[in-house]
Coordinates of C-alpha atoms and ligand atoms in Angstrom, one line a residue:
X148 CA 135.3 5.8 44.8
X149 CA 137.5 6.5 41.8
X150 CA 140.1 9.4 42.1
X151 CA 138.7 12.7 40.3
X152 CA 140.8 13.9 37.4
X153 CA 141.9 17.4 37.8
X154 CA 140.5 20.2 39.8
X155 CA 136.9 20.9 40.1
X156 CA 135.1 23.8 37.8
X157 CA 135.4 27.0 39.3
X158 CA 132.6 28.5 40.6
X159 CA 129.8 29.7 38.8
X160 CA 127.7 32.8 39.9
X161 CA 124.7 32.8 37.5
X162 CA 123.6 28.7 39.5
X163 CA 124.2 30.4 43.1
X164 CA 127.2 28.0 43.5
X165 CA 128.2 28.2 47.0
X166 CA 130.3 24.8 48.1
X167 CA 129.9 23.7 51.5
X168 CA 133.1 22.4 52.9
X169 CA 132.4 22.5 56.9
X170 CA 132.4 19.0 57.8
X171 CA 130.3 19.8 61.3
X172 CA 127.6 21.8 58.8
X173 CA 127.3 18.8 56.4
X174 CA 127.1 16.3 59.1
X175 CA 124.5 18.1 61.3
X176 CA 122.4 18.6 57.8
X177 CA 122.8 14.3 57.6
X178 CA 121.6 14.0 61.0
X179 CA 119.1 16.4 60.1
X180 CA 118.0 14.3 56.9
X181 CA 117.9 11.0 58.9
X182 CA 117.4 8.9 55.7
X183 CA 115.6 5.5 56.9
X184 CA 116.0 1.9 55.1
X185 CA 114.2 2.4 52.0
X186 CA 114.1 5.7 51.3
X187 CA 114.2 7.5 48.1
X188 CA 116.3 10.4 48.4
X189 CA 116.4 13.2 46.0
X190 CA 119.1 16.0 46.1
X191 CA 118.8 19.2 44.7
X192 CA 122.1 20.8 43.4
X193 CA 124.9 18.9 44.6
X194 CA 127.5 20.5 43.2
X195 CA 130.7 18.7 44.1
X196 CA 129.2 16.3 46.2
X197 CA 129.9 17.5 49.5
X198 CA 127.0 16.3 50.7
X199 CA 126.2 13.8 47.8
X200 CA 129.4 11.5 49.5
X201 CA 127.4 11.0 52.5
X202 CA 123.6 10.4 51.0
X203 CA 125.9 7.7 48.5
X204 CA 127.1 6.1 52.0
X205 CA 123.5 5.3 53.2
X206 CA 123.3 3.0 50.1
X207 CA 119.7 4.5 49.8
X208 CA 118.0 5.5 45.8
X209 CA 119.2 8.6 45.0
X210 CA 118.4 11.2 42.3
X211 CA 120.7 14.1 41.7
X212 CA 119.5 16.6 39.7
X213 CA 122.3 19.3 38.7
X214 CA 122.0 22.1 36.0
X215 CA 125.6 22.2 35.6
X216 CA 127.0 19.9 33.3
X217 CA 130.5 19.8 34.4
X218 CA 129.8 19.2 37.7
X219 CA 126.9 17.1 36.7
X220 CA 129.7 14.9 34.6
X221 CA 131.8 14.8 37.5
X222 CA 129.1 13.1 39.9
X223 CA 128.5 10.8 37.3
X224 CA 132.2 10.0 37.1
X225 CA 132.6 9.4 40.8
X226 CA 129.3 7.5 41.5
X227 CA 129.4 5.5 38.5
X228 CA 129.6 2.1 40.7
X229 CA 126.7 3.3 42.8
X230 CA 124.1 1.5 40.8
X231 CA 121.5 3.2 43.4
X232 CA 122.8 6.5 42.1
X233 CA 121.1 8.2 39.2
X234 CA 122.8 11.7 37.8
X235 CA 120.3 13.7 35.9
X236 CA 122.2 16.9 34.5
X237 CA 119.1 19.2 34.4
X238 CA 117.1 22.3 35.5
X239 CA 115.0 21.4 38.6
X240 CA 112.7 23.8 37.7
X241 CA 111.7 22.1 34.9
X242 CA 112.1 18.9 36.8
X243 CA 108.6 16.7 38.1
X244 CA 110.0 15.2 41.1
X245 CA 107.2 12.5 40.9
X246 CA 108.8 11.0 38.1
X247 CA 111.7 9.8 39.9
X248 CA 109.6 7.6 42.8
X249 CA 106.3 7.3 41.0
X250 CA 105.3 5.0 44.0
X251 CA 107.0 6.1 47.3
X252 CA 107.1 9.6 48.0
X253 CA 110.5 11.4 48.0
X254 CA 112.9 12.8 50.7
X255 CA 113.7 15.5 49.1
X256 CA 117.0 18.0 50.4
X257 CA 119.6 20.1 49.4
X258 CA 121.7 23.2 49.5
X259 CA 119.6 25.0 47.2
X260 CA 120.6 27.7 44.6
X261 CA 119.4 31.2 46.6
X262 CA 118.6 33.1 43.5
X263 CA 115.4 30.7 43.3
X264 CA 115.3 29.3 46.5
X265 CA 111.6 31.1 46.9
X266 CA 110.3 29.7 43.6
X267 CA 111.4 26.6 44.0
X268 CA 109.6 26.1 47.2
X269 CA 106.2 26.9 45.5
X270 CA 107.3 24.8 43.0
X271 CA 107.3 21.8 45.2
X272 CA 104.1 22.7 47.0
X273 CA 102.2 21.9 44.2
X274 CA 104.1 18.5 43.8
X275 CA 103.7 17.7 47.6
X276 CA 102.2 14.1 47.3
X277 CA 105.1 12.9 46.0
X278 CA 107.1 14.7 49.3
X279 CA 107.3 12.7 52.4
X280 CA 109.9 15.5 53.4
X281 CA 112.2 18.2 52.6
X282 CA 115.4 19.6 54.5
X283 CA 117.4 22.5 52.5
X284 CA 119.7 25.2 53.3
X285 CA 118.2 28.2 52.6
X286 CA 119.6 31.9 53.1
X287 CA 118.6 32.6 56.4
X288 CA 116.1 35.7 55.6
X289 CA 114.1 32.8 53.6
X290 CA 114.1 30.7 56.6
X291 CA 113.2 33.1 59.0
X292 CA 110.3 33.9 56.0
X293 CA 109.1 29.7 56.6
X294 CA 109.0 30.2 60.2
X295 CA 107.5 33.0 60.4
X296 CA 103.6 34.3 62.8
X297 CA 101.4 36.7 61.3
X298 CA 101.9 40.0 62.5
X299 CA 105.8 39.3 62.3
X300 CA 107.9 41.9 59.6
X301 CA 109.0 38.5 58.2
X302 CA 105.9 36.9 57.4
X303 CA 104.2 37.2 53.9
X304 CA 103.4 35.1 50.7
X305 CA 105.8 32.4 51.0
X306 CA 104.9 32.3 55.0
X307 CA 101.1 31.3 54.2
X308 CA 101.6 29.6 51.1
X309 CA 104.4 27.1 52.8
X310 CA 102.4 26.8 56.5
X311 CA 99.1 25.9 54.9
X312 CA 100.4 22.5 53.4
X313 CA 103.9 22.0 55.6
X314 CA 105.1 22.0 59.0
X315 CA 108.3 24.0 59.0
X316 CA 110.7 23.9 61.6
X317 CA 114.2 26.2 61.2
X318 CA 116.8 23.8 62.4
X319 CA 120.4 25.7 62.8
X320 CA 122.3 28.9 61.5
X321 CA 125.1 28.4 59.4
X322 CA 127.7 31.1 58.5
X323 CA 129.1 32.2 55.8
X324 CA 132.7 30.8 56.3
X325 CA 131.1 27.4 55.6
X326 CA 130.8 27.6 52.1
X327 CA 133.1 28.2 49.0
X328 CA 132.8 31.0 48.1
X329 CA 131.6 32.3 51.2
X330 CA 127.9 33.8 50.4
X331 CA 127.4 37.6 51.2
X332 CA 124.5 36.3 53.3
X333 CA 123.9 34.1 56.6
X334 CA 122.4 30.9 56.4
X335 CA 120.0 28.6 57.6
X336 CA 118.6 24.5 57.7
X337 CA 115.1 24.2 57.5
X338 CA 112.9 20.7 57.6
X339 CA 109.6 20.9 56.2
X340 CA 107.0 18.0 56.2
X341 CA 103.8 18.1 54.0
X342 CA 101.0 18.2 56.2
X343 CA 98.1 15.0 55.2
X344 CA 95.7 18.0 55.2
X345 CA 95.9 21.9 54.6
X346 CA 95.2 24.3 57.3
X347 CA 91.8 25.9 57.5
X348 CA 88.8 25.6 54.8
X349 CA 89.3 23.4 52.1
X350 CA 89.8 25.3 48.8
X351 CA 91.3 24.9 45.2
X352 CA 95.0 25.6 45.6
X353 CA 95.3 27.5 42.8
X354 CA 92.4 29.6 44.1
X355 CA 94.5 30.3 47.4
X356 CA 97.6 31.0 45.8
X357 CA 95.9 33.6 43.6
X358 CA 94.6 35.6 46.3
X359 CA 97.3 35.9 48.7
X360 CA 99.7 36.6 46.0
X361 CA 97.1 39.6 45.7
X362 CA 96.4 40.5 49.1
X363 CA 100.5 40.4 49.2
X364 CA 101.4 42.9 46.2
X365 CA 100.5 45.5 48.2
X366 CA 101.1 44.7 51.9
X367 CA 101.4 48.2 53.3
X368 CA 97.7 48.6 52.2
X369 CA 95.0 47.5 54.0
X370 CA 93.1 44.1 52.3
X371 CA 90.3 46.5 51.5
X372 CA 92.5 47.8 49.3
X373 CA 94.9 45.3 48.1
X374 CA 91.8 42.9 47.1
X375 CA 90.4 46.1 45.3
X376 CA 88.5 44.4 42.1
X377 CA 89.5 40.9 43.3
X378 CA 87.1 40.6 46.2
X379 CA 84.0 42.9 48.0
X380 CA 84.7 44.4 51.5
X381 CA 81.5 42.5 52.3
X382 CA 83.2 39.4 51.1
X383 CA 86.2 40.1 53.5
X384 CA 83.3 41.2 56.5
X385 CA 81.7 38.0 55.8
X386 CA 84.6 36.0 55.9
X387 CA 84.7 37.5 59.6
X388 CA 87.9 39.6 59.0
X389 CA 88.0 43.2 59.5
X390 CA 88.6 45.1 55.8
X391 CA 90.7 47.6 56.9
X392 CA 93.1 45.3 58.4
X393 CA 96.6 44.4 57.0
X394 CA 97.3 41.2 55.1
X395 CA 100.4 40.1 57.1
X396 CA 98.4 39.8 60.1
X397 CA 96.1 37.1 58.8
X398 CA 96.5 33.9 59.5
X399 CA 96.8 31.1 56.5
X400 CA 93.2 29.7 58.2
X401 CA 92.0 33.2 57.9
X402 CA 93.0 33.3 53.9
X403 CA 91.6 30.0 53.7
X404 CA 87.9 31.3 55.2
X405 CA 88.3 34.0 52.7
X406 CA 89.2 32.4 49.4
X407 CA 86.2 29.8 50.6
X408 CA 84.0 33.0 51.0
X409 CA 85.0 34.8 47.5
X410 CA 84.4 31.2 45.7
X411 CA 80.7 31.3 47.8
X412 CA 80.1 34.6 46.8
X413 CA 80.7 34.3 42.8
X414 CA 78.8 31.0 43.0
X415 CA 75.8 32.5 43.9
Ligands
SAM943 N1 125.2 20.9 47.3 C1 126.4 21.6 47.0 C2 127.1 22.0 48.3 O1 126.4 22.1 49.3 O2 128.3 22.2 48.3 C3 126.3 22.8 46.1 C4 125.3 23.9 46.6 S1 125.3 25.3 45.6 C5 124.6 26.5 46.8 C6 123.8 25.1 44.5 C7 123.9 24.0 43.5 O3 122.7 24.0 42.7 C8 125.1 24.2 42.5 O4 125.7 23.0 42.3 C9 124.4 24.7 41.2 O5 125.1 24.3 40.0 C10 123.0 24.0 41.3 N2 121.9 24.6 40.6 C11 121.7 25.9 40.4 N3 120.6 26.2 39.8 C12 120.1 24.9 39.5 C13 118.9 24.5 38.8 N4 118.0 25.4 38.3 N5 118.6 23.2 38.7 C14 119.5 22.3 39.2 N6 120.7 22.6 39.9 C15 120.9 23.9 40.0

């Protein structure tokens, strides 16, 4: 690879740039990744390339998609003889991932930004068929959010919305001293793998998301009350949950019965 001119950009706080520069971290996040022949790899944020160098090595497709221009025009710079490797210098929140592999469904990883970490995991929910799997580092009260059973302090939206269509599994803590600048927070890899079916009834997606981001608003109140104008207690008693329970002791097959019982109950 060519020499890079000069020294990198310095940091910048408003994209969450955080550089990993562990080599254990970054190789036990390849191993995690396990690219196979073939693959279409995607990378979310990859900064200066610290994990970039060693996707490039596997001589796999691969789509970087960096908000940053400068470090965006210095990927492009130092994988300019990787024909396989395509820089796109843009917001991956704007980004459909489909696009990229219109016919073979994407590996998808990366160090992602923490400031949307959350939001951009809902975002690629609803692209999911063109997923075959995802492994990011995430800060670790996200993770713990993935992996998360209901009852647990940690489980909530992002817990039901995430299990019902992926398997999650929270690889391996990583500390701060890993990364450039070090983060305030503690770390963590996390795989996820688009299940070929969601868990429990099936219903619209956009129906689910819309009523556990309601029953959710209000967590410390019971669903009776959170649903309030959204959906009957007799709904909820139908739907064989108890009204006066808490939302965060549902479980995503529970939410499903009820969105599938609300959508029965204004149809008729
Ligand atoms: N992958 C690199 C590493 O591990 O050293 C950098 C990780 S750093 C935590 C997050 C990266 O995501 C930065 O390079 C940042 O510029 C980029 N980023 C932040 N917001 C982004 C967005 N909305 N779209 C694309 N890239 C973004």
């Amino acid at each position: 690879m060519p020499p890079e001119p000069g020294p990198p950009p310095r940091p910048r706080k408003r994209f969450g740039q955080h550089f990993l520069h562990d080599p254990g971290v970054i190789s036990r996040i390849v191993e995690s990744i396990g690219t196979q022949p073939g693959e279409v790899l995607c990378e979310i944020g990859p900064g200066r390339g610290a994990l970039t160098d060693r996707l490039v090595e596997t001589g796999n497709v691969l789509h970087l998609l960096e908000i940053d221009r400068d470090l965006a025009a210095l990927l492009q710079k130092r994988y300019t003889d990787q024909t396989q490797v395509t820089v796109h210098e843009r917001d991956v929140l704007d980004a459909n991932l489909c696009s990229f592999s219109p016919n073979q469904p994407l590996v998808v990883v990366g160090n992602l930004p923490y400031n949307i970490a959350s939001v951009l995991l809902i975002r690629f929910l609803s692209q999911r068929l063109s997923i075959n799997r995802m492994v990011f580092m995430l800060q670790k009260e996200v993770a713990q959010r993935l992996v998360a059973e209901p009852g647990a302090s940690a489980f909530g939206r992002l817990s039901v919305m995430v299990n019902r269509v992926c398997e999650t599994r929270l690889l391996f803590d990583v500390g701060p001293g890993a990364f450039s600048p070090p983060p305030k927070v503690r770390s963590a890899v996390v795989s996820l793998k688009p299940r070929a079916e969601p868990l429990g009834r099936s219903v619209p997606d956009a129906a689910f998301e819309a009523l556990v981001r309601q029953a959710f608003s209000q967590r410390r109140k019971t669903l009776r009350n959170a649903l309030k104008g959204v959906c009957q207690a007799e709904t909820i008693a139908q739907a064989g949950i108890d009204p006066d329970t808490r939302p965060q002791t549902l479980t995503v097959q529970d939410f499903a019965r009820l969105v599938s019982q609300k959508l029965a109950d204004s149809d008729g």
